Every structure is written in C-alpha cells, then in structure tokens.
mmCIF file of C-alpha atoms in Angstrom:
data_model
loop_
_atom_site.group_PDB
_atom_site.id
_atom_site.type_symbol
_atom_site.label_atom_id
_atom_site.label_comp_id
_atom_site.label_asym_id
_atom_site.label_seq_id
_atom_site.Cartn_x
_atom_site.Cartn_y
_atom_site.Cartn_z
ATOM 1 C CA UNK A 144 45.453 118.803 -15.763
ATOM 2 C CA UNK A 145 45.905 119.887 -12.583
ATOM 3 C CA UNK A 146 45.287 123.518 -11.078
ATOM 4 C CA UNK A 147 48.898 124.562 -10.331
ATOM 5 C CA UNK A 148 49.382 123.824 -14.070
ATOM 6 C CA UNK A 149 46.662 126.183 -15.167
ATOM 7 C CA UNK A 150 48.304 129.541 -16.850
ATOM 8 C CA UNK A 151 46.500 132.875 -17.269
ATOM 9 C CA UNK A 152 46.278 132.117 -20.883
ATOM 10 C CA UNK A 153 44.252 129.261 -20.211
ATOM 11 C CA UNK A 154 42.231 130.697 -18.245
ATOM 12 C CA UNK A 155 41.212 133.549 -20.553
ATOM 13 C CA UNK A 156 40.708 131.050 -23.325
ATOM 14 C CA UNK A 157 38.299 129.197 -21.322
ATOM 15 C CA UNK A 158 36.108 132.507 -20.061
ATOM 16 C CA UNK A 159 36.674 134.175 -23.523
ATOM 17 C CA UNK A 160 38.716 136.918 -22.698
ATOM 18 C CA UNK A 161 40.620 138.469 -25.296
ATOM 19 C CA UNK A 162 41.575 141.138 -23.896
ATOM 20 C CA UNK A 163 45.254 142.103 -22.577
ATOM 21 C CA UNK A 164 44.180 144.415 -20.294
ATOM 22 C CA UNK A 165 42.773 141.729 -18.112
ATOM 23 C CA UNK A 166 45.824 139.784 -17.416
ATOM 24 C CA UNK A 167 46.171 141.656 -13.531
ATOM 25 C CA UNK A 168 42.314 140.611 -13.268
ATOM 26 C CA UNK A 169 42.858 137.199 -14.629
ATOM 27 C CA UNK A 170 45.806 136.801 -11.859
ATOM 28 C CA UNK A 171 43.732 137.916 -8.949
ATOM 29 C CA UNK A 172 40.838 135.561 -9.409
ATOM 30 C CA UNK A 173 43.423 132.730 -10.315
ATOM 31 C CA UNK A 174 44.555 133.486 -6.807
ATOM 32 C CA UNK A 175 41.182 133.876 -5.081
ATOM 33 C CA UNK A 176 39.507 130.552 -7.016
ATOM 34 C CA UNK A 177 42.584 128.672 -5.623
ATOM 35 C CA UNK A 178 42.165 130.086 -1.824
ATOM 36 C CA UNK A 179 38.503 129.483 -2.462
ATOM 37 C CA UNK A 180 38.909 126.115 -3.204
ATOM 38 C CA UNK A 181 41.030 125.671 -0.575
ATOM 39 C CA UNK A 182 39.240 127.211 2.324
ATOM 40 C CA UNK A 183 35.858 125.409 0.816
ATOM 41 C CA UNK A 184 37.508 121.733 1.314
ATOM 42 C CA UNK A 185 40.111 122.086 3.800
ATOM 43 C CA UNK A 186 42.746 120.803 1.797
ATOM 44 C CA UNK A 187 46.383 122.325 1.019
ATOM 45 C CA UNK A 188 47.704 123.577 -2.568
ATOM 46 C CA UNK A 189 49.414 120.302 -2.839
ATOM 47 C CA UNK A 190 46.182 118.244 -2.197
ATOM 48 C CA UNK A 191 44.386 120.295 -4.216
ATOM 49 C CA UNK A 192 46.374 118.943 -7.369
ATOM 50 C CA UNK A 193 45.628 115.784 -6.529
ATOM 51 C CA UNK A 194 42.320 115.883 -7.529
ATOM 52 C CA UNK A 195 42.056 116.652 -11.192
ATOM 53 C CA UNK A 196 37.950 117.511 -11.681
ATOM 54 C CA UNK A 197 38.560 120.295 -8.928
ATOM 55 C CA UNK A 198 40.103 121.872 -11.959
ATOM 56 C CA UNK A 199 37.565 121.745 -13.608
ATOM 57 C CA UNK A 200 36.096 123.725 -10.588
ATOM 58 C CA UNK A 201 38.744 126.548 -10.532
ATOM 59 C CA UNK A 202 37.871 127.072 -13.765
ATOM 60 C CA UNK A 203 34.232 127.225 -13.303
ATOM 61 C CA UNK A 204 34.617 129.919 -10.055
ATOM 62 C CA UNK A 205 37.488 132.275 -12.126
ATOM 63 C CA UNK A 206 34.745 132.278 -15.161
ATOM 64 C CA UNK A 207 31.916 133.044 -12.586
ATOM 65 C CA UNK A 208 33.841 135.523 -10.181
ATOM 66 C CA UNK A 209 34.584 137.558 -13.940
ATOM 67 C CA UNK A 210 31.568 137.488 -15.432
ATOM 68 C CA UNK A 211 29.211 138.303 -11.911
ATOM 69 C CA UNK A 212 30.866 141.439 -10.248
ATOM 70 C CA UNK A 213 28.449 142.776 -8.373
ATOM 71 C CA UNK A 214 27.854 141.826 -4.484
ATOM 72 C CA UNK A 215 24.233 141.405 -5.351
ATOM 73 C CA UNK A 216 22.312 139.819 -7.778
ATOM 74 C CA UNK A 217 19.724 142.489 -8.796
ATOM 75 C CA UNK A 218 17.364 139.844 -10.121
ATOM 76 C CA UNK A 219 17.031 137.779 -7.023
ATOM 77 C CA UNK A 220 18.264 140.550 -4.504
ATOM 78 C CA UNK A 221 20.282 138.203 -2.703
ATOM 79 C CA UNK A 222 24.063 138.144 -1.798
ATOM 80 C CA UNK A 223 26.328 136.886 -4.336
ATOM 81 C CA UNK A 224 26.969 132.681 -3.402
ATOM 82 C CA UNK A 225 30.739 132.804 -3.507
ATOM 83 C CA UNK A 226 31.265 136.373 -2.047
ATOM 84 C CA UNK A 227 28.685 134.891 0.668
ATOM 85 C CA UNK A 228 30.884 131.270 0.839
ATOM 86 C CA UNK A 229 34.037 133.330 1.166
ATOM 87 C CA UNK A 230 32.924 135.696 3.585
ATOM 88 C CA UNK A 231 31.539 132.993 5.476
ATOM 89 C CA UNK A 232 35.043 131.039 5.873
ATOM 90 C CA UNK A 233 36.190 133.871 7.859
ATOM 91 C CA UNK A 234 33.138 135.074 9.725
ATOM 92 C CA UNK A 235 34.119 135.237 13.405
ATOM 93 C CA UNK A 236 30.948 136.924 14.614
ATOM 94 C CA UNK A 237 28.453 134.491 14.271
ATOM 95 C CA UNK A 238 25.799 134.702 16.872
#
C-alpha cells in the first residue's frame, strides 16, 4: 500500500484511536509524517509512493508523533528525535 493511499481511518486503526474527536489530529500528523518523510530523504510525494516499506514508516512516525507529545523526554531529558530531525531540516543558523 502506498502512503497517498493511507486514509485517516487507517491510520487510527493502526495507533488505536477510537476516538472521533481526533480526526483534525489524525490529519495534521498525516500531513507532517508525509513532509517528514519527505524532507528526511529528499524525495517528492510522487517518489515517495514508490517505495512501499516507507509506509510502513509513515505509519510508524504518525503513531510516535501521537503517542510522544512533549518536546522533551522527561526520562532521558533530551529533545524529542523527530521534533529535533524536523527542526533540523530547516535550521539556517548553524554555526
């Protein structure tokens, strides 16, 4: 399956989320795993769905960007790895 054929509904099956109220959430990290995934590799949307195990991790980042919300992780005190990842894709002030 590729990622452009992934629906909200799958998505919340896969992350266990039976809740309506989620559906705007759901969206929004659809969006940002797919921009992540781009900006991470370089490739376009279309070259993206060419490559059917990077589903695999879209799904992986949408479960992990709704189930770790916080910027830090208070266990290990250090910056979240795909905040940090995204951040770092458009960090222009790198010394």
């Amino acid at each position: 399956m590729k990622i452009s054929e992934i629906t909200s509904e799958i998505v919340k099956d896969y992350c266990g989320i039976s809740d309506d109220d989620s559906n705007q959430i759901v969206d929004v990290l659809m969006s940002s795993a797919k921009a992540y995934i781009t900006g991470y590799t370089g490739l376009s949307a279309e070259e993206i769905d060419l490559h059917e195990d990077l589903t695999t991790a879209f799904m992986v980042l949408i479960n992990d960007m709704y189930t770790q919300r916080d910027f830090t992780l208070s266990f290990q005190k250090q910056v979240n790895p795909v905040v940090r990842t995204i951040l770092g894709l458009y960090a222009v002030n790198y010394l």
